[in-house]
């Protein structure tokens, strides 16, 4: 089923989610005899999702947990970045809801850091969805010891469209952009970039080997989300990750790993 972007997410991310040009966010359905029925179904889907997202958010708040929704295209480096992030944190105080269509490869990689991981394979019982929604996340929360955690990462399914349209109860949204994806991505996928509280510019170690103009990327980003925080880093080398950890400490109460005595 196709999706449309809503303006009234269950939690306020502090951003204007309207479309450029003042177009109706429902689109023009005049060419479809069942357009109004389809809109009603979509509205019901989003209303039910938002209701569940509010419950998820309440559970996070009651446990004193900050939830961070991590989104990107496939292959942008979310899992590699999270693995390096967890190595810098007290992973025993961090949970991960790992979303993938198939396999436990990423979940196993992150569980090896000591984090508590709850896997969601959307191909099994969730229709193979290309995103996580609030009911899926609620299902995964039952397998995490929230009372013993300070921070939960929701690693969303790799996709630059649908994940941004579904609130899951998160407090913050992080978008991981890889420089290998092309400078025009913010213009082509504005909803994803506009919904982010911080954009992590990953794989900067490859800059000397690529014909990439980061200035153009930042120009496009400024058009869709002026003033958004950006952090350049490399999950492979670790360069810039300290700044990312600092952002997490400031905004998500991330638990640092204790230094050896």
PDB file of C-alpha atoms in Angstrom, residues 14-166:
ATOM      1  CA  UNK A  14      10.251  20.584  16.464  1.00  0.00           C
ATOM      2  CA  UNK A  15      10.241  20.742  12.673  1.00  0.00           C
ATOM      3  CA  UNK A  16       7.803  21.880  10.017  1.00  0.00           C
ATOM      4  CA  UNK A  17       6.881  18.742   8.086  1.00  0.00           C
ATOM      5  CA  UNK A  18       4.835  20.474   5.395  1.00  0.00           C
ATOM      6  CA  UNK A  19       5.489  19.861   1.728  1.00  0.00           C
ATOM      7  CA  UNK A  20       7.025  22.498  -0.490  1.00  0.00           C
ATOM      8  CA  UNK A  21       4.673  24.625  -2.569  1.00  0.00           C
ATOM      9  CA  UNK A  22       1.743  24.313  -0.167  1.00  0.00           C
ATOM     10  CA  UNK A  23       0.409  21.129  -1.772  1.00  0.00           C
ATOM     11  CA  UNK A  24      -2.248  19.160   0.073  1.00  0.00           C
ATOM     12  CA  UNK A  25      -0.415  16.331   1.854  1.00  0.00           C
ATOM     13  CA  UNK A  26      -3.104  13.873   0.767  1.00  0.00           C
ATOM     14  CA  UNK A  27      -2.304  14.427  -2.903  1.00  0.00           C
ATOM     15  CA  UNK A  28      -4.698  14.559  -5.843  1.00  0.00           C
ATOM     16  CA  UNK A  29      -6.914  11.479  -5.876  1.00  0.00           C
ATOM     17  CA  UNK A  30      -9.429  12.813  -8.397  1.00  0.00           C
ATOM     18  CA  UNK A  31      -8.384  10.203 -10.922  1.00  0.00           C
ATOM     19  CA  UNK A  32      -9.290   7.322  -8.615  1.00  0.00           C
ATOM     20  CA  UNK A  33     -12.874   6.282  -8.024  1.00  0.00           C
ATOM     21  CA  UNK A  34     -11.935   4.883  -4.626  1.00  0.00           C
ATOM     22  CA  UNK A  35      -9.731   7.825  -3.627  1.00  0.00           C
ATOM     23  CA  UNK A  36     -11.797   8.848  -0.604  1.00  0.00           C
ATOM     24  CA  UNK A  37     -11.935   5.254   0.655  1.00  0.00           C
ATOM     25  CA  UNK A  38      -8.187   4.930   0.306  1.00  0.00           C
ATOM     26  CA  UNK A  39      -7.613   8.186   2.204  1.00  0.00           C
ATOM     27  CA  UNK A  40      -9.862   6.971   5.015  1.00  0.00           C
ATOM     28  CA  UNK A  41      -7.896   3.723   5.276  1.00  0.00           C
ATOM     29  CA  UNK A  42      -4.581   5.583   5.340  1.00  0.00           C
ATOM     30  CA  UNK A  43      -5.857   8.012   7.966  1.00  0.00           C
ATOM     31  CA  UNK A  44      -6.938   5.080  10.136  1.00  0.00           C
ATOM     32  CA  UNK A  45      -3.531   3.407   9.735  1.00  0.00           C
ATOM     33  CA  UNK A  46      -1.712   6.545  10.839  1.00  0.00           C
ATOM     34  CA  UNK A  47      -4.132   7.260  13.683  1.00  0.00           C
ATOM     35  CA  UNK A  48      -3.681   3.748  15.062  1.00  0.00           C
ATOM     36  CA  UNK A  49       0.078   4.027  14.681  1.00  0.00           C
ATOM     37  CA  UNK A  50       0.193   7.384  16.465  1.00  0.00           C
ATOM     38  CA  UNK A  51      -1.925   6.032  19.323  1.00  0.00           C
ATOM     39  CA  UNK A  52       0.488   3.133  19.782  1.00  0.00           C
ATOM     40  CA  UNK A  53       3.502   5.449  19.467  1.00  0.00           C
ATOM     41  CA  UNK A  54       2.138   7.520  22.348  1.00  0.00           C
ATOM     42  CA  UNK A  55       1.985   4.375  24.488  1.00  0.00           C
ATOM     43  CA  UNK A  56       5.564   3.489  23.547  1.00  0.00           C
ATOM     44  CA  UNK A  57       6.702   6.987  24.436  1.00  0.00           C
ATOM     45  CA  UNK A  58       4.914   6.757  27.793  1.00  0.00           C
ATOM     46  CA  UNK A  59       6.698   3.463  28.571  1.00  0.00           C
ATOM     47  CA  UNK A  60      10.077   4.979  27.691  1.00  0.00           C
ATOM     48  CA  UNK A  61       9.355   8.007  29.868  1.00  0.00           C
ATOM     49  CA  UNK A  62       8.159   5.916  32.799  1.00  0.00           C
ATOM     50  CA  UNK A  63      11.412   3.943  32.721  1.00  0.00           C
ATOM     51  CA  UNK A  64      13.555   7.071  32.325  1.00  0.00           C
ATOM     52  CA  UNK A  65      14.781   5.866  28.925  1.00  0.00           C
ATOM     53  CA  UNK A  66      15.599   8.060  25.932  1.00  0.00           C
ATOM     54  CA  UNK A  67      14.702   6.493  22.577  1.00  0.00           C
ATOM     55  CA  UNK A  68      16.565   7.349  19.378  1.00  0.00           C
ATOM     56  CA  UNK A  69      15.223   6.344  15.962  1.00  0.00           C
ATOM     57  CA  UNK A  70      18.172   5.769  13.592  1.00  0.00           C
ATOM     58  CA  UNK A  71      17.258   5.947   9.894  1.00  0.00           C
ATOM     59  CA  UNK A  72      19.136   5.778   6.601  1.00  0.00           C
ATOM     60  CA  UNK A  73      19.224   4.184   3.181  1.00  0.00           C
ATOM     61  CA  UNK A  74      20.536   0.593   2.924  1.00  0.00           C
ATOM     62  CA  UNK A  75      24.318   0.461   3.244  1.00  0.00           C
ATOM     63  CA  UNK A  76      24.780   3.955   4.682  1.00  0.00           C
ATOM     64  CA  UNK A  77      26.530   2.513   7.719  1.00  0.00           C
ATOM     65  CA  UNK A  78      23.930   2.530  10.518  1.00  0.00           C
ATOM     66  CA  UNK A  79      24.992  -0.775  12.021  1.00  0.00           C
ATOM     67  CA  UNK A  80      28.724  -0.067  11.783  1.00  0.00           C
ATOM     68  CA  UNK A  81      28.175   3.293  13.453  1.00  0.00           C
ATOM     69  CA  UNK A  82      26.003   1.799  16.189  1.00  0.00           C
ATOM     70  CA  UNK A  83      28.604  -0.906  16.879  1.00  0.00           C
ATOM     71  CA  UNK A  84      31.309   1.723  17.304  1.00  0.00           C
ATOM     72  CA  UNK A  85      28.926   3.857  19.377  1.00  0.00           C
ATOM     73  CA  UNK A  86      28.129   0.976  21.707  1.00  0.00           C
ATOM     74  CA  UNK A  87      31.832   0.303  22.157  1.00  0.00           C
ATOM     75  CA  UNK A  88      32.163   3.837  23.548  1.00  0.00           C
ATOM     76  CA  UNK A  89      29.130   3.539  25.838  1.00  0.00           C
ATOM     77  CA  UNK A  90      28.218   1.344  28.774  1.00  0.00           C
ATOM     78  CA  UNK A  91      26.454  -1.074  26.435  1.00  0.00           C
ATOM     79  CA  UNK A  92      24.871  -2.957  29.341  1.00  0.00           C
ATOM     80  CA  UNK A  93      22.687   0.137  29.866  1.00  0.00           C
ATOM     81  CA  UNK A  94      21.680   0.373  26.192  1.00  0.00           C
ATOM     82  CA  UNK A  95      18.986  -1.487  24.283  1.00  0.00           C
ATOM     83  CA  UNK A  96      18.660  -1.865  20.526  1.00  0.00           C
ATOM     84  CA  UNK A  97      15.526  -2.634  18.563  1.00  0.00           C
ATOM     85  CA  UNK A  98      16.995  -3.997  15.355  1.00  0.00           C
ATOM     86  CA  UNK A  99      14.790  -3.787  12.263  1.00  0.00           C
ATOM     87  CA  UNK A 100      15.595  -5.838   9.191  1.00  0.00           C
ATOM     88  CA  UNK A 101      13.470  -7.522   6.572  1.00  0.00           C
ATOM     89  CA  UNK A 102      15.456 -10.764   6.963  1.00  0.00           C
ATOM     90  CA  UNK A 103      18.411 -12.243   8.938  1.00  0.00           C
ATOM     91  CA  UNK A 104      19.907 -11.648  12.384  1.00  0.00           C
ATOM     92  CA  UNK A 105      23.272 -10.499  11.003  1.00  0.00           C
ATOM     93  CA  UNK A 106      23.093  -6.929  12.297  1.00  0.00           C
ATOM     94  CA  UNK A 107      21.403  -7.960  15.550  1.00  0.00           C
ATOM     95  CA  UNK A 108      24.181 -10.466  16.281  1.00  0.00           C
ATOM     96  CA  UNK A 109      26.848  -7.848  15.549  1.00  0.00           C
ATOM     97  CA  UNK A 110      25.319  -5.383  17.991  1.00  0.00           C
ATOM     98  CA  UNK A 111      24.582  -7.995  20.658  1.00  0.00           C
ATOM     99  CA  UNK A 112      28.319  -8.805  20.704  1.00  0.00           C
ATOM    100  CA  UNK A 113      28.935  -5.348  22.214  1.00  0.00           C
ATOM    101  CA  UNK A 114      26.953  -6.269  25.323  1.00  0.00           C
ATOM    102  CA  UNK A 115      23.834  -4.305  24.423  1.00  0.00           C
ATOM    103  CA  UNK A 116      20.404  -5.846  24.907  1.00  0.00           C
ATOM    104  CA  UNK A 117      19.031  -6.453  21.409  1.00  0.00           C
ATOM    105  CA  UNK A 118      15.461  -7.163  20.338  1.00  0.00           C
ATOM    106  CA  UNK A 119      15.229  -8.262  16.692  1.00  0.00           C
ATOM    107  CA  UNK A 120      12.335  -7.457  14.372  1.00  0.00           C
ATOM    108  CA  UNK A 121      12.398  -9.269  11.032  1.00  0.00           C
ATOM    109  CA  UNK A 122       9.537  -7.637   9.151  1.00  0.00           C
ATOM    110  CA  UNK A 123       9.285 -10.591   6.739  1.00  0.00           C
ATOM    111  CA  UNK A 124       8.043 -12.743   9.628  1.00  0.00           C
ATOM    112  CA  UNK A 125       4.609 -11.722  10.835  1.00  0.00           C
ATOM    113  CA  UNK A 126       4.804  -8.096   9.653  1.00  0.00           C
ATOM    114  CA  UNK A 127       4.227  -8.446   5.917  1.00  0.00           C
ATOM    115  CA  UNK A 128       7.835  -7.721   4.919  1.00  0.00           C
ATOM    116  CA  UNK A 129       7.409  -4.010   5.620  1.00  0.00           C
ATOM    117  CA  UNK A 130      10.180  -1.632   4.512  1.00  0.00           C
ATOM    118  CA  UNK A 131      10.006   0.302   7.796  1.00  0.00           C
ATOM    119  CA  UNK A 132       9.271  -0.117  11.487  1.00  0.00           C
ATOM    120  CA  UNK A 133       6.033   1.240  12.889  1.00  0.00           C
ATOM    121  CA  UNK A 134       4.835   1.778  16.440  1.00  0.00           C
ATOM    122  CA  UNK A 135       3.065  -1.605  16.899  1.00  0.00           C
ATOM    123  CA  UNK A 136       6.201  -3.445  15.751  1.00  0.00           C
ATOM    124  CA  UNK A 137       8.315  -1.486  18.213  1.00  0.00           C
ATOM    125  CA  UNK A 138       5.780  -2.194  20.957  1.00  0.00           C
ATOM    126  CA  UNK A 139       6.159  -5.892  20.242  1.00  0.00           C
ATOM    127  CA  UNK A 140       9.947  -5.573  20.556  1.00  0.00           C
ATOM    128  CA  UNK A 141       9.759  -3.569  23.801  1.00  0.00           C
ATOM    129  CA  UNK A 142       8.412  -6.633  25.592  1.00  0.00           C
ATOM    130  CA  UNK A 143      11.803  -8.264  25.079  1.00  0.00           C
ATOM    131  CA  UNK A 144      13.855  -5.393  26.530  1.00  0.00           C
ATOM    132  CA  UNK A 145      14.447  -4.732  30.270  1.00  0.00           C
ATOM    133  CA  UNK A 146      13.549  -1.034  30.104  1.00  0.00           C
ATOM    134  CA  UNK A 147      13.940  -0.529  33.852  1.00  0.00           C
ATOM    135  CA  UNK A 148      17.622  -1.443  33.530  1.00  0.00           C
ATOM    136  CA  UNK A 149      18.363   0.789  30.543  1.00  0.00           C
ATOM    137  CA  UNK A 150      19.150   4.462  29.953  1.00  0.00           C
ATOM    138  CA  UNK A 151      19.015   4.554  26.166  1.00  0.00           C
ATOM    139  CA  UNK A 152      17.326   2.587  23.376  1.00  0.00           C
ATOM    140  CA  UNK A 153      18.328   2.802  19.730  1.00  0.00           C
ATOM    141  CA  UNK A 154      15.711   1.846  17.156  1.00  0.00           C
ATOM    142  CA  UNK A 155      17.670   0.838  14.072  1.00  0.00           C
ATOM    143  CA  UNK A 156      15.055   1.224  11.380  1.00  0.00           C
ATOM    144  CA  UNK A 157      14.902  -0.738   8.145  1.00  0.00           C
ATOM    145  CA  UNK A 158      17.152   0.778   5.470  1.00  0.00           C
ATOM    146  CA  UNK A 159      14.861   2.991   3.396  1.00  0.00           C
ATOM    147  CA  UNK A 160      14.816   6.724   2.628  1.00  0.00           C
ATOM    148  CA  UNK A 161      11.028   7.052   2.451  1.00  0.00           C
ATOM    149  CA  UNK A 162       8.690   5.095   4.752  1.00  0.00           C
ATOM    150  CA  UNK A 163      10.583   5.140   8.093  1.00  0.00           C
ATOM    151  CA  UNK A 164      10.268   8.928   8.283  1.00  0.00           C
ATOM    152  CA  UNK A 165       6.470   8.693   7.994  1.00  0.00           C
ATOM    153  CA  UNK A 166       5.870   6.478  11.024  1.00  0.00           C
TER     154      UNK A 166
END
